[in-house]
C-alpha cells in the first residue's frame, strides 16, 4: 500500500492468489462492491460509520484499489 503526499489517497495492491470459497479470484471490484454495500443505508451494519471518511473507492485494475478520503484519516489502515 501507498499513501499520496497529501494523505488523501490510499492505493492498495491486492495479492493475486487470493480466492473465494468457490475458487473465483478476489479482485478490486469485490472490494468496491463490499464498500458500496457497507455504505448503503439498507445494509444493516454496525460498521457504516467506519466508512464515512471515504470519498470514493475505485478499482484501478483487477488488483489495484484506490481509496480517496475526504480528509486525512488516521484509521485508514
Coordinates of C-alpha atoms in Angstrom, one line a residue:
X1 CA 0.0 0.0 0.0
X2 CA 1.0 3.6 -0.5
X3 CA -0.4 7.0 0.5
X4 CA -0.4 10.1 -1.6
X5 CA 1.7 13.0 -0.3
X6 CA -1.5 14.8 1.0
X7 CA -2.6 11.6 2.8
X8 CA -6.0 11.7 1.0
X9 CA -5.5 8.8 -1.3
X10 CA -4.6 5.2 -0.4
X11 CA -3.6 2.8 -3.1
X12 CA -3.7 -0.9 -2.2
X13 CA -2.1 -3.6 -4.3
X14 CA -4.1 -6.8 -3.8
X15 CA -2.5 -10.2 -3.7
X16 CA -3.2 -12.2 -6.9
X17 CA -3.5 -15.6 -5.3
X18 CA -6.5 -14.9 -3.0
X19 CA -9.6 -16.8 -3.9
X20 CA -13.2 -17.0 -2.8
X21 CA -14.5 -20.3 -1.5
X22 CA -15.8 -21.2 -5.0
X23 CA -12.4 -20.7 -6.5
X24 CA -13.0 -17.3 -8.1
X25 CA -10.3 -14.7 -7.6
X26 CA -10.8 -11.9 -5.1
X27 CA -10.4 -8.6 -7.1
X28 CA -10.5 -4.9 -6.5
X29 CA -14.1 -5.0 -7.9
X30 CA -15.0 -7.2 -5.0
X31 CA -13.6 -4.7 -2.5
X32 CA -15.5 -1.9 -4.2
X33 CA -18.7 -3.9 -4.0
X34 CA -18.1 -4.5 -0.3
X35 CA -17.5 -0.8 0.3
X36 CA -20.7 0.1 -1.6
X37 CA -22.7 -2.5 0.3
X38 CA -21.4 -1.2 3.7
X39 CA -22.4 2.4 2.9
X40 CA -25.9 1.5 1.6
X41 CA -28.4 2.6 4.2
X42 CA -30.4 -0.5 3.5
X43 CA -27.5 -2.7 4.8
X44 CA -27.8 -3.3 8.5
X45 CA -24.3 -3.0 9.8
X46 CA -22.5 -1.5 12.8
X47 CA -19.5 -0.6 10.6
X48 CA -21.1 2.1 8.4
X49 CA -19.5 4.9 10.5
X50 CA -16.1 3.5 9.7
X51 CA -16.6 4.4 6.0
X52 CA -17.9 8.0 6.4
X53 CA -14.4 9.4 5.9
X54 CA -14.2 7.8 2.4
X55 CA -15.0 10.0 -0.6
X56 CA -14.6 7.2 -3.1
X57 CA -13.3 3.6 -3.7
X58 CA -12.3 2.7 -7.2
X59 CA -10.9 -0.4 -8.8
X60 CA -8.0 0.9 -11.0
X61 CA -7.4 -2.6 -12.4
X62 CA -8.2 -6.1 -11.1
X63 CA -5.6 -5.9 -8.3
X64 CA -5.3 -2.2 -7.5
X65 CA -7.8 -0.5 -5.2
X66 CA -7.7 3.3 -4.8
X67 CA -9.5 4.8 -1.8
X68 CA -9.9 8.6 -1.6
X69 CA -10.6 10.2 1.7
X70 CA -12.5 13.5 2.4
X71 CA -9.7 14.5 4.7
X72 CA -6.6 12.7 6.2
X73 CA -7.9 9.8 8.2
X74 CA -5.6 8.1 10.7
X75 CA -7.7 4.9 10.9
X76 CA -7.4 4.3 7.2
X77 CA -5.2 1.2 7.7

